[in-house]
Amino acid sequence: MAESAGVLLLRAGLVTPDQLVAAHAARQQQGGTLGYHLVRLGMVAEDRLAEFYRHRLMLPRVDRDALGQISRQVIERLPRDMAAEFRVLPLALDRDGNLTLVMSDPADTHAVDEVAFFTTLSVLRAVAVESDIEWALAKYYGILHAPPPLPPRSAPVREKRLTYPYGTELALPPEPEPAPAAAPPAPAPPPVSPAVPTAPAPSEDRPIMLRLLDVVDQLRVAADRDRVANAMLDFLASIYTRSAFFVSRKGFITSFAARGALAPEALRALSIPVDAPSLLRDVIAECSPYRGLLPSGPLNALLANALGGWPGEIILAPVRIRERVVGVVYADGPKQSVPEGVLEKLAVEAGAAYERILRRAKPAPSA
């Protein structure tokens, strides 16, 4: 087991040298594990990666059902910050003092050594797919990775912009709060693009962060861009009164689709130049999320008119493919208490899904 994960994967032909370099670069910039970024970037399927480690390293594989039954006493053996840093879960502790550690990247000997040193226990490894690790980290520790740090801005920050450093841990609410009484919302407008099948709406009986991880699972297997947008908006419709997805295309910002009490005709008519002063332009130019009131200004007034009037507090998050922002997610009117960072996490995963879809659509290079 002394060989690194990269060497093992290259020898098995699961990844190419270029893919490995790209995943290592993402890991250096954003943290996490090599396997996390290989899966996130669509370079290898998480199930295939887990099966490879199971066979190559002769390890047991753990499914989500088993991860859902870990005792609190075992969870407390590993501190929250260490579980977040290495993306691992303690699964069981036997009478001989052997701690079984579930990992998506069991070739990470550094993580094993650190856990063994801190816990003073012998560590046995097991493997699980990345999405199940992420689900369990949220369930037991309330850990959800926020977007990676952004490059320094040249312009001053306006209003209340939200940026969360990589590794910020968002508390998992113990119980979902009931939605406040409100007038029945208007029927959701149809998306601008042709309708595509979508997954059932997220159940409002589960904590928001676990529902978010369900949507992340959908985004990671979405077959086209419409499914990505619809999955995002269906989830947001369960926690916000109104939500929309704006896209940057051919020098203009336009509405792609929306949910909630919004007029589809007004949104379809909205067209804001990317290079003209507006809040949407600022979010795109600075690649930074925003929470606060909609500022005054001619183009912001156009947005307010398309929304049916000046809203209260709004939240915006850019969706980007690497350094290029391709859209902005909008939401207002939370139906219940929404943990900070949820919209940003959704936008990051949507960007990764778009990148994966575009990469698959590119024709293979000719021999």
mmCIF file of C-alpha atoms in Angstrom:
data_model
loop_
_atom_site.group_PDB
_atom_site.id
_atom_site.type_symbol
_atom_site.label_atom_id
_atom_site.label_comp_id
_atom_site.label_asym_id
_atom_site.label_seq_id
_atom_site.Cartn_x
_atom_site.Cartn_y
_atom_site.Cartn_z
ATOM 1 C CA MET A 1 0.000 0.000 0.000
ATOM 2 C CA ALA A 2 3.016 2.251 -0.040
ATOM 3 C CA GLU A 3 2.387 3.428 -3.607
ATOM 4 C CA SER A 4 0.501 6.711 -4.010
ATOM 5 C CA ALA A 5 -3.031 6.834 -5.370
ATOM 6 C CA GLY A 6 -1.838 8.588 -8.519
ATOM 7 C CA VAL A 7 0.690 5.866 -9.332
ATOM 8 C CA LEU A 8 -1.880 3.130 -8.734
ATOM 9 C CA LEU A 9 -4.474 4.785 -10.945
ATOM 10 C CA LEU A 10 -2.018 5.486 -13.758
ATOM 11 C CA ARG A 11 -0.761 1.907 -13.784
ATOM 12 C CA ALA A 12 -4.323 0.613 -13.919
ATOM 13 C CA GLY A 13 -5.180 2.940 -16.816
ATOM 14 C CA LEU A 14 -8.062 4.570 -14.946
ATOM 15 C CA VAL A 15 -6.707 8.081 -15.556
ATOM 16 C CA THR A 16 -4.312 9.733 -17.983
ATOM 17 C CA PRO A 17 -1.262 11.760 -16.927
ATOM 18 C CA ASP A 18 -3.029 14.982 -17.976
ATOM 19 C CA GLN A 19 -6.074 14.135 -15.879
ATOM 20 C CA LEU A 20 -3.888 13.356 -12.901
ATOM 21 C CA VAL A 21 -2.066 16.686 -13.243
ATOM 22 C CA ALA A 22 -5.406 18.549 -13.417
ATOM 23 C CA ALA A 23 -6.751 16.751 -10.335
ATOM 24 C CA HIS A 24 -3.548 17.409 -8.391
ATOM 25 C CA ALA A 25 -3.751 21.109 -9.327
ATOM 26 C CA ALA A 26 -7.352 21.287 -8.107
ATOM 27 C CA ARG A 27 -6.377 19.546 -4.885
ATOM 28 C CA GLN A 28 -3.499 21.952 -4.278
ATOM 29 C CA GLN A 29 -5.781 24.947 -4.813
ATOM 30 C CA GLN A 30 -8.912 23.708 -3.059
ATOM 31 C CA GLY A 31 -7.848 20.976 -0.637
ATOM 32 C CA GLY A 32 -9.673 17.661 -0.320
ATOM 33 C CA THR A 33 -8.465 14.331 -1.667
ATOM 34 C CA LEU A 34 -7.219 13.300 -5.083
ATOM 35 C CA GLY A 35 -10.181 10.964 -5.543
ATOM 36 C CA TYR A 36 -12.617 13.761 -4.686
ATOM 37 C CA HIS A 37 -11.341 15.908 -7.549
ATOM 38 C CA LEU A 38 -11.066 13.043 -10.032
ATOM 39 C CA VAL A 39 -14.739 12.289 -9.415
ATOM 40 C CA ARG A 40 -15.827 15.951 -9.294
ATOM 41 C CA LEU A 41 -14.149 16.684 -12.629
ATOM 42 C CA GLY A 42 -15.752 13.653 -14.261
ATOM 43 C CA MET A 43 -12.435 11.907 -14.915
ATOM 44 C CA VAL A 44 -13.450 8.648 -13.259
ATOM 45 C CA ALA A 45 -16.787 7.366 -11.954
ATOM 46 C CA GLU A 46 -16.886 7.147 -8.174
ATOM 47 C CA ASP A 47 -18.197 3.565 -8.232
ATOM 48 C CA ARG A 48 -15.389 2.469 -10.535
ATOM 49 C CA LEU A 49 -12.848 4.168 -8.294
ATOM 50 C CA ALA A 50 -14.193 2.437 -5.179
ATOM 51 C CA GLU A 51 -14.212 -0.957 -6.912
ATOM 52 C CA PHE A 52 -10.640 -0.421 -8.074
ATOM 53 C CA TYR A 53 -9.450 0.232 -4.520
ATOM 54 C CA ARG A 54 -11.470 -2.704 -3.199
ATOM 55 C CA HIS A 55 -9.786 -5.123 -5.604
ATOM 56 C CA ARG A 56 -6.313 -3.556 -5.745
ATOM 57 C CA LEU A 57 -5.886 -3.032 -1.993
ATOM 58 C CA MET A 58 -8.140 -5.928 -0.939
ATOM 59 C CA LEU A 59 -10.311 -3.753 1.302
ATOM 60 C CA PRO A 60 -13.936 -4.078 2.393
ATOM 61 C CA ARG A 61 -16.385 -1.748 0.664
ATOM 62 C CA VAL A 62 -18.979 0.077 2.782
ATOM 63 C CA ASP A 63 -22.323 1.281 1.432
ATOM 64 C CA ARG A 64 -24.539 4.133 2.583
ATOM 65 C CA ASP A 65 -26.751 1.868 4.689
ATOM 66 C CA ALA A 66 -23.753 0.816 6.781
ATOM 67 C CA LEU A 67 -22.551 4.413 7.053
ATOM 68 C CA GLY A 68 -25.964 5.378 8.388
ATOM 69 C CA GLN A 69 -25.618 3.091 11.420
ATOM 70 C CA ILE A 70 -22.354 4.279 12.999
ATOM 71 C CA SER A 71 -22.633 4.705 16.766
ATOM 72 C CA ARG A 72 -22.097 8.068 18.396
ATOM 73 C CA GLN A 73 -19.322 6.594 20.573
ATOM 74 C CA VAL A 74 -17.346 5.635 17.469
ATOM 75 C CA ILE A 75 -17.961 8.974 15.741
ATOM 76 C CA GLU A 76 -16.623 10.789 18.794
ATOM 77 C CA ARG A 77 -13.301 8.982 18.405
ATOM 78 C CA LEU A 78 -12.427 11.252 15.487
ATOM 79 C CA PRO A 79 -12.634 15.047 15.874
ATOM 80 C CA ARG A 80 -14.744 17.016 13.469
ATOM 81 C CA ASP A 81 -11.897 19.040 11.943
ATOM 82 C CA MET A 82 -9.873 15.900 11.165
ATOM 83 C CA ALA A 83 -12.864 14.207 9.516
ATOM 84 C CA ALA A 84 -13.372 17.344 7.407
ATOM 85 C CA GLU A 85 -9.725 17.696 6.419
ATOM 86 C CA PHE A 86 -9.204 14.094 5.310
ATOM 87 C CA ARG A 87 -12.835 13.306 4.352
ATOM 88 C CA VAL A 88 -12.902 10.084 6.381
ATOM 89 C CA LEU A 89 -15.334 8.401 8.794
ATOM 90 C CA PRO A 90 -14.648 6.115 11.766
ATOM 91 C CA LEU A 91 -16.837 3.061 11.221
ATOM 92 C CA ALA A 92 -16.152 0.648 14.071
ATOM 93 C CA LEU A 93 -13.805 -0.029 16.968
ATOM 94 C CA ASP A 94 -13.053 -3.639 17.934
ATOM 95 C CA ARG A 95 -11.917 -5.101 21.266
ATOM 96 C CA ASP A 96 -8.285 -5.112 20.167
ATOM 97 C CA GLY A 97 -8.264 -1.345 19.636
ATOM 98 C CA ASN A 98 -8.490 -1.439 15.839
ATOM 99 C CA LEU A 99 -10.373 1.510 14.353
ATOM 100 C CA THR A 100 -11.925 0.887 10.932
ATOM 101 C CA LEU A 101 -11.642 4.074 8.890
ATOM 102 C CA VAL A 102 -13.876 4.561 5.837
ATOM 103 C CA MET A 103 -12.205 6.487 3.017
ATOM 104 C CA SER A 104 -12.924 7.288 -0.615
ATOM 105 C CA ASP A 105 -9.149 7.397 -1.183
ATOM 106 C CA PRO A 106 -7.699 4.573 0.944
ATOM 107 C CA ALA A 107 -4.268 4.959 -0.702
ATOM 108 C CA ASP A 108 -3.868 8.218 1.245
ATOM 109 C CA THR A 109 -1.363 6.942 3.799
ATOM 110 C CA HIS A 110 -0.843 10.411 5.228
ATOM 111 C CA ALA A 111 -4.481 10.566 6.381
ATOM 112 C CA VAL A 112 -4.200 7.098 7.941
ATOM 113 C CA ASP A 113 -0.995 8.022 9.770
ATOM 114 C CA GLU A 114 -2.506 11.236 11.125
ATOM 115 C CA VAL A 115 -5.641 9.487 12.395
ATOM 116 C CA ALA A 116 -3.585 6.699 13.980
ATOM 117 C CA PHE A 117 -1.284 9.217 15.688
ATOM 118 C CA PHE A 118 -4.148 11.333 17.041
ATOM 119 C CA THR A 119 -6.356 8.472 18.230
ATOM 120 C CA THR A 120 -3.456 6.219 19.381
ATOM 121 C CA LEU A 121 -5.348 3.346 17.697
ATOM 122 C CA SER A 122 -4.409 0.904 14.988
ATOM 123 C CA VAL A 123 -6.245 1.901 11.809
ATOM 124 C CA LEU A 124 -7.846 -0.541 9.377
ATOM 125 C CA ARG A 125 -9.034 0.839 6.066
ATOM 126 C CA ALA A 126 -12.317 0.453 4.234
ATOM 127 C CA VAL A 127 -13.515 2.146 1.057
ATOM 128 C CA ALA A 128 -16.738 3.957 0.121
ATOM 129 C CA VAL A 129 -17.767 6.148 -2.791
ATOM 130 C CA GLU A 130 -17.171 9.884 -2.424
ATOM 131 C CA SER A 131 -20.858 10.839 -2.412
ATOM 132 C CA ASP A 132 -21.550 8.450 0.495
ATOM 133 C CA ILE A 133 -18.610 9.886 2.454
ATOM 134 C CA GLU A 134 -19.995 13.375 1.845
ATOM 135 C CA TRP A 135 -23.459 12.292 2.985
ATOM 136 C CA ALA A 136 -22.087 10.762 6.193
ATOM 137 C CA LEU A 137 -19.908 13.789 6.992
ATOM 138 C CA ALA A 138 -23.045 15.935 6.857
ATOM 139 C CA LYS A 139 -25.094 13.459 8.887
ATOM 140 C CA TYR A 140 -22.675 13.003 11.793
ATOM 141 C CA TYR A 141 -20.523 16.119 11.849
ATOM 142 C CA GLY A 142 -22.612 18.723 10.028
ATOM 143 C CA ILE A 143 -19.704 19.196 7.617
ATOM 144 C CA LEU A 144 -20.252 20.529 4.150
ATOM 145 C CA HIS A 145 -17.457 22.002 2.087
ATOM 146 C CA ALA A 146 -18.057 25.577 0.957
ATOM 147 C CA PRO A 147 -16.598 26.991 -2.283
ATOM 148 C CA PRO A 148 -12.818 27.332 -2.498
ATOM 149 C CA PRO A 149 -11.209 30.737 -1.862
ATOM 150 C CA LEU A 150 -11.428 33.187 -4.723
ATOM 151 C CA PRO A 151 -8.568 35.317 -6.136
ATOM 152 C CA PRO A 152 -8.162 38.853 -4.675
ATOM 153 C CA ARG A 153 -10.494 41.451 -6.136
ATOM 154 C CA SER A 154 -9.329 44.739 -7.578
ATOM 155 C CA ALA A 155 -12.586 46.522 -6.753
ATOM 156 C CA PRO A 156 -13.868 47.210 -3.216
ATOM 157 C CA VAL A 157 -16.501 44.886 -1.798
ATOM 158 C CA ARG A 158 -20.053 46.223 -1.888
ATOM 159 C CA GLU A 159 -22.881 45.543 0.491
ATOM 160 C CA LYS A 160 -22.648 42.173 2.273
ATOM 161 C CA ARG A 161 -20.728 39.833 -0.005
ATOM 162 C CA LEU A 162 -20.231 36.324 1.249
ATOM 163 C CA THR A 163 -17.091 34.319 0.623
ATOM 164 C CA TYR A 164 -16.300 31.200 2.582
ATOM 165 C CA PRO A 165 -12.790 29.731 2.750
ATOM 166 C CA TYR A 166 -12.350 26.111 1.779
ATOM 167 C CA GLY A 167 -13.015 23.830 4.706
ATOM 168 C CA THR A 168 -15.611 26.058 6.409
ATOM 169 C CA GLU A 169 -17.934 23.729 8.310
ATOM 170 C CA LEU A 170 -21.624 24.490 8.193
ATOM 171 C CA ALA A 171 -23.718 23.377 11.168
ATOM 172 C CA LEU A 172 -26.345 20.790 10.389
ATOM 173 C CA PRO A 173 -29.687 21.972 11.806
ATOM 174 C CA PRO A 174 -31.022 19.438 14.348
ATOM 175 C CA GLU A 175 -34.570 19.711 13.096
ATOM 176 C CA PRO A 176 -36.065 21.323 9.996
ATOM 177 C CA GLU A 177 -38.079 24.376 10.923
ATOM 178 C CA PRO A 178 -41.671 24.623 9.690
ATOM 179 C CA ALA A 179 -42.286 27.005 6.842
ATOM 180 C CA PRO A 180 -44.124 30.216 7.815
ATOM 181 C CA ALA A 181 -47.725 30.561 6.750
ATOM 182 C CA ALA A 182 -48.000 32.351 3.432
ATOM 183 C CA ALA A 183 -50.401 32.865 0.585
ATOM 184 C CA PRO A 184 -50.316 30.062 -1.988
ATOM 185 C CA PRO A 185 -47.601 30.843 -4.548
ATOM 186 C CA ALA A 186 -48.437 31.333 -8.191
ATOM 187 C CA PRO A 187 -47.854 28.318 -10.445
ATOM 188 C CA ALA A 188 -44.196 27.839 -11.306
ATOM 189 C CA PRO A 189 -43.406 29.194 -14.799
ATOM 190 C CA PRO A 190 -42.176 26.721 -17.396
ATOM 191 C CA PRO A 191 -38.461 26.821 -18.167
ATOM 192 C CA VAL A 192 -37.378 28.766 -21.232
ATOM 193 C CA SER A 193 -35.674 25.671 -22.656
ATOM 194 C CA PRO A 194 -37.634 22.542 -23.581
ATOM 195 C CA ALA A 195 -38.883 20.618 -20.601
ATOM 196 C CA VAL A 196 -36.883 17.600 -19.546
ATOM 197 C CA PRO A 197 -37.677 14.954 -16.934
ATOM 198 C CA THR A 198 -36.572 15.931 -13.458
ATOM 199 C CA ALA A 199 -36.225 14.069 -10.185
ATOM 200 C CA PRO A 200 -39.033 14.377 -7.612
ATOM 201 C CA ALA A 201 -39.001 17.512 -5.499
ATOM 202 C CA PRO A 202 -36.845 17.196 -2.350
ATOM 203 C CA SER A 203 -38.803 16.185 0.746
ATOM 204 C CA GLU A 204 -39.166 19.047 3.201
ATOM 205 C CA ASP A 205 -39.129 16.568 6.105
ATOM 206 C CA ARG A 206 -35.330 16.150 5.962
ATOM 207 C CA PRO A 207 -32.601 18.595 7.021
ATOM 208 C CA ILE A 208 -31.650 20.988 4.258
ATOM 209 C CA MET A 209 -28.036 19.887 4.077
ATOM 210 C CA LEU A 210 -28.936 16.240 3.528
ATOM 211 C CA ARG A 211 -31.437 17.259 0.847
ATOM 212 C CA LEU A 212 -28.674 19.320 -0.735
ATOM 213 C CA LEU A 213 -26.472 16.239 -0.932
ATOM 214 C CA ASP A 214 -29.300 14.404 -2.701
ATOM 215 C CA VAL A 215 -29.314 17.163 -5.320
ATOM 216 C CA VAL A 216 -25.520 16.997 -5.583
ATOM 217 C CA ASP A 217 -25.914 13.293 -6.412
ATOM 218 C CA GLN A 218 -28.304 14.271 -9.227
ATOM 219 C CA LEU A 219 -25.947 16.931 -10.584
ATOM 220 C CA ARG A 220 -23.035 14.512 -10.728
ATOM 221 C CA VAL A 221 -24.926 12.214 -13.105
ATOM 222 C CA ALA A 222 -26.935 14.849 -15.027
ATOM 223 C CA ALA A 223 -26.833 14.120 -18.762
ATOM 224 C CA ASP A 224 -27.395 17.648 -20.086
ATOM 225 C CA ARG A 225 -27.448 21.300 -19.080
ATOM 226 C CA ASP A 226 -31.227 21.505 -18.766
ATOM 227 C CA ARG A 227 -31.217 18.783 -16.128
ATOM 228 C CA VAL A 228 -28.563 20.630 -14.169
ATOM 229 C CA ALA A 229 -30.602 23.853 -14.132
ATOM 230 C CA ASN A 230 -33.859 22.092 -13.298
ATOM 231 C CA ALA A 231 -32.290 20.074 -10.474
ATOM 232 C CA MET A 232 -30.931 23.280 -8.937
ATOM 233 C CA LEU A 233 -34.208 25.137 -9.190
ATOM 234 C CA ASP A 234 -36.371 22.260 -7.954
ATOM 235 C CA PHE A 235 -34.236 22.073 -4.827
ATOM 236 C CA LEU A 236 -34.293 25.852 -4.304
ATOM 237 C CA ALA A 237 -38.074 25.894 -4.724
ATOM 238 C CA SER A 238 -38.334 23.695 -1.619
ATOM 239 C CA ILE A 239 -36.487 26.208 0.588
ATOM 240 C CA TYR A 240 -37.055 29.608 -1.082
ATOM 241 C CA THR A 241 -40.237 31.340 -2.204
ATOM 242 C CA ARG A 242 -38.648 32.412 -5.494
ATOM 243 C CA SER A 243 -35.573 31.321 -7.408
ATOM 244 C CA ALA A 244 -34.126 31.804 -10.870
ATOM 245 C CA PHE A 245 -31.098 30.942 -12.955
ATOM 246 C CA PHE A 246 -29.568 33.700 -15.081
ATOM 247 C CA VAL A 247 -27.084 32.897 -17.846
ATOM 248 C CA SER A 248 -24.371 34.995 -19.451
ATOM 249 C CA ARG A 249 -24.526 34.549 -23.196
ATOM 250 C CA LYS A 250 -23.378 36.625 -26.201
ATOM 251 C CA GLY A 251 -22.638 39.676 -24.068
ATOM 252 C CA PHE A 252 -25.996 39.718 -22.243
ATOM 253 C CA ILE A 253 -27.421 38.346 -18.998
ATOM 254 C CA THR A 254 -30.795 36.686 -19.507
ATOM 255 C CA SER A 255 -33.128 34.447 -17.543
ATOM 256 C CA PHE A 256 -32.882 30.724 -18.279
ATOM 257 C CA ALA A 257 -35.565 29.355 -15.941
ATOM 258 C CA ALA A 258 -37.311 30.189 -12.663
ATOM 259 C CA ARG A 259 -39.490 28.815 -9.891
ATOM 260 C CA GLY A 260 -42.034 30.406 -7.573
ATOM 261 C CA ALA A 261 -44.075 33.600 -7.771
ATOM 262 C CA LEU A 262 -42.323 35.105 -10.786
ATOM 263 C CA ALA A 263 -43.800 36.249 -14.104
ATOM 264 C CA PRO A 264 -42.208 34.186 -16.903
ATOM 265 C CA GLU A 265 -42.924 36.797 -19.600
ATOM 266 C CA ALA A 266 -41.162 39.562 -17.662
ATOM 267 C CA LEU A 267 -38.160 37.363 -16.951
ATOM 268 C CA ARG A 268 -37.891 36.219 -20.578
ATOM 269 C CA ALA A 269 -37.857 39.867 -21.677
ATOM 270 C CA LEU A 270 -34.992 40.728 -19.324
ATOM 271 C CA SER A 271 -31.673 41.377 -21.082
ATOM 272 C CA ILE A 272 -28.837 43.142 -19.256
ATOM 273 C CA PRO A 273 -25.515 43.916 -20.985
ATOM 274 C CA VAL A 274 -22.651 42.132 -19.254
ATOM 275 C CA ASP A 275 -20.445 45.222 -19.445
ATOM 276 C CA ALA A 276 -23.035 47.680 -18.030
ATOM 277 C CA PRO A 277 -23.218 48.483 -14.274
ATOM 278 C CA SER A 278 -25.567 46.091 -12.460
ATOM 279 C CA LEU A 279 -25.529 43.739 -9.513
ATOM 280 C CA LEU A 280 -25.544 40.713 -11.807
ATOM 281 C CA ARG A 281 -22.541 42.146 -13.652
ATOM 282 C CA ASP A 282 -20.710 42.627 -10.338
ATOM 283 C CA VAL A 283 -21.326 39.023 -9.236
ATOM 284 C CA ILE A 284 -20.033 37.760 -12.587
ATOM 285 C CA ALA A 285 -17.032 40.112 -12.767
ATOM 286 C CA GLU A 286 -15.916 39.489 -9.190
ATOM 287 C CA CYS A 287 -16.897 35.791 -9.237
ATOM 288 C CA SER A 288 -18.262 36.373 -5.760
ATOM 289 C CA PRO A 289 -21.565 35.493 -4.060
ATOM 290 C CA TYR A 290 -23.790 38.278 -2.743
ATOM 291 C CA ARG A 291 -26.349 38.582 0.016
ATOM 292 C CA GLY A 292 -28.190 41.819 0.760
ATOM 293 C CA LEU A 293 -30.656 44.239 -0.745
ATOM 294 C CA LEU A 294 -30.825 44.912 -4.471
ATOM 295 C CA PRO A 295 -28.923 48.225 -4.933
ATOM 296 C CA SER A 296 -30.449 51.148 -6.797
ATOM 297 C CA GLY A 297 -29.528 51.868 -10.412
ATOM 298 C CA PRO A 298 -31.169 51.746 -13.846
ATOM 299 C CA LEU A 299 -30.305 48.132 -14.708
ATOM 300 C CA ASN A 300 -31.006 46.909 -11.200
ATOM 301 C CA ALA A 301 -34.404 48.579 -11.560
ATOM 302 C CA LEU A 302 -34.962 46.499 -14.720
ATOM 303 C CA LEU A 303 -34.188 43.388 -12.716
ATOM 304 C CA ALA A 304 -36.562 44.505 -9.945
ATOM 305 C CA ASN A 305 -39.297 45.066 -12.541
ATOM 306 C CA ALA A 306 -38.757 41.583 -13.966
ATOM 307 C CA LEU A 307 -39.014 40.188 -10.433
ATOM 308 C CA GLY A 308 -42.322 41.978 -9.913
ATOM 309 C CA GLY A 309 -40.999 44.713 -7.604
ATOM 310 C CA TRP A 310 -38.042 45.487 -5.374
ATOM 311 C CA PRO A 311 -37.398 42.367 -3.280
ATOM 312 C CA GLY A 312 -36.157 42.167 0.279
ATOM 313 C CA GLU A 313 -32.890 40.392 1.019
ATOM 314 C CA ILE A 314 -31.668 38.388 -1.944
ATOM 315 C CA ILE A 315 -28.824 35.929 -2.423
ATOM 316 C CA LEU A 316 -26.838 35.352 -5.612
ATOM 317 C CA ALA A 317 -24.113 32.809 -6.366
ATOM 318 C CA PRO A 318 -22.024 32.541 -9.542
ATOM 319 C CA VAL A 319 -21.861 29.251 -11.450
ATOM 320 C CA ARG A 320 -18.473 28.938 -13.070
ATOM 321 C CA ILE A 321 -16.524 26.565 -15.262
ATOM 322 C CA ARG A 322 -13.007 27.018 -13.939
ATOM 323 C CA GLU A 323 -12.444 30.805 -14.099
ATOM 324 C CA ARG A 324 -15.374 31.600 -16.409
ATOM 325 C CA VAL A 325 -18.762 32.451 -14.929
ATOM 326 C CA VAL A 326 -21.543 30.976 -17.081
ATOM 327 C CA GLY A 327 -24.528 31.849 -14.908
ATOM 328 C CA VAL A 328 -25.870 33.194 -11.623
ATOM 329 C CA VAL A 329 -28.280 31.437 -9.237
ATOM 330 C CA TYR A 330 -30.825 33.766 -7.576
ATOM 331 C CA ALA A 331 -33.072 33.168 -4.551
ATOM 332 C CA ASP A 332 -35.171 35.199 -2.137
ATOM 333 C CA GLY A 333 -37.811 34.612 0.526
ATOM 334 C CA PRO A 334 -36.481 31.649 2.556
ATOM 335 C CA LYS A 335 -39.276 29.338 3.701
ATOM 336 C CA GLN A 336 -37.223 28.154 6.680
ATOM 337 C CA SER A 337 -33.809 28.747 8.223
ATOM 338 C CA VAL A 338 -31.232 28.082 5.491
ATOM 339 C CA PRO A 339 -27.618 27.430 6.597
ATOM 340 C CA GLU A 340 -25.087 29.817 5.084
ATOM 341 C CA GLY A 341 -23.227 28.412 2.104
ATOM 342 C CA VAL A 342 -25.997 26.191 0.725
ATOM 343 C CA LEU A 343 -26.494 28.243 -2.453
ATOM 344 C CA GLU A 344 -22.757 28.555 -2.959
ATOM 345 C CA LYS A 345 -22.219 24.786 -2.620
ATOM 346 C CA LEU A 346 -25.040 24.212 -5.115
ATOM 347 C CA ALA A 347 -23.447 26.650 -7.581
ATOM 348 C CA VAL A 348 -20.013 24.997 -7.272
ATOM 349 C CA GLU A 349 -21.455 21.548 -7.983
ATOM 350 C CA ALA A 350 -23.495 22.900 -10.914
ATOM 351 C CA GLY A 351 -20.333 24.392 -12.414
ATOM 352 C CA ALA A 352 -18.548 21.049 -12.075
ATOM 353 C CA ALA A 353 -21.529 19.322 -13.735
ATOM 354 C CA TYR A 354 -21.481 21.775 -16.658
ATOM 355 C CA GLU A 355 -17.741 21.256 -17.091
ATOM 356 C CA ARG A 356 -18.196 17.485 -17.137
ATOM 357 C CA ILE A 357 -21.010 17.738 -19.707
ATOM 358 C CA LEU A 358 -18.990 20.043 -21.963
ATOM 359 C CA ARG A 359 -15.939 17.801 -21.743
ATOM 360 C CA ARG A 360 -17.971 14.770 -22.801
ATOM 361 C CA ALA A 361 -19.508 16.708 -25.708
ATOM 362 C CA LYS A 362 -16.112 17.570 -27.194
ATOM 363 C CA PRO A 363 -15.159 15.340 -30.124
ATOM 364 C CA ALA A 364 -12.288 12.958 -29.514
ATOM 365 C CA PRO A 365 -8.983 14.097 -31.081
ATOM 366 C CA SER A 366 -8.225 12.426 -34.378
ATOM 367 C CA ALA A 367 -5.413 9.921 -34.488
#
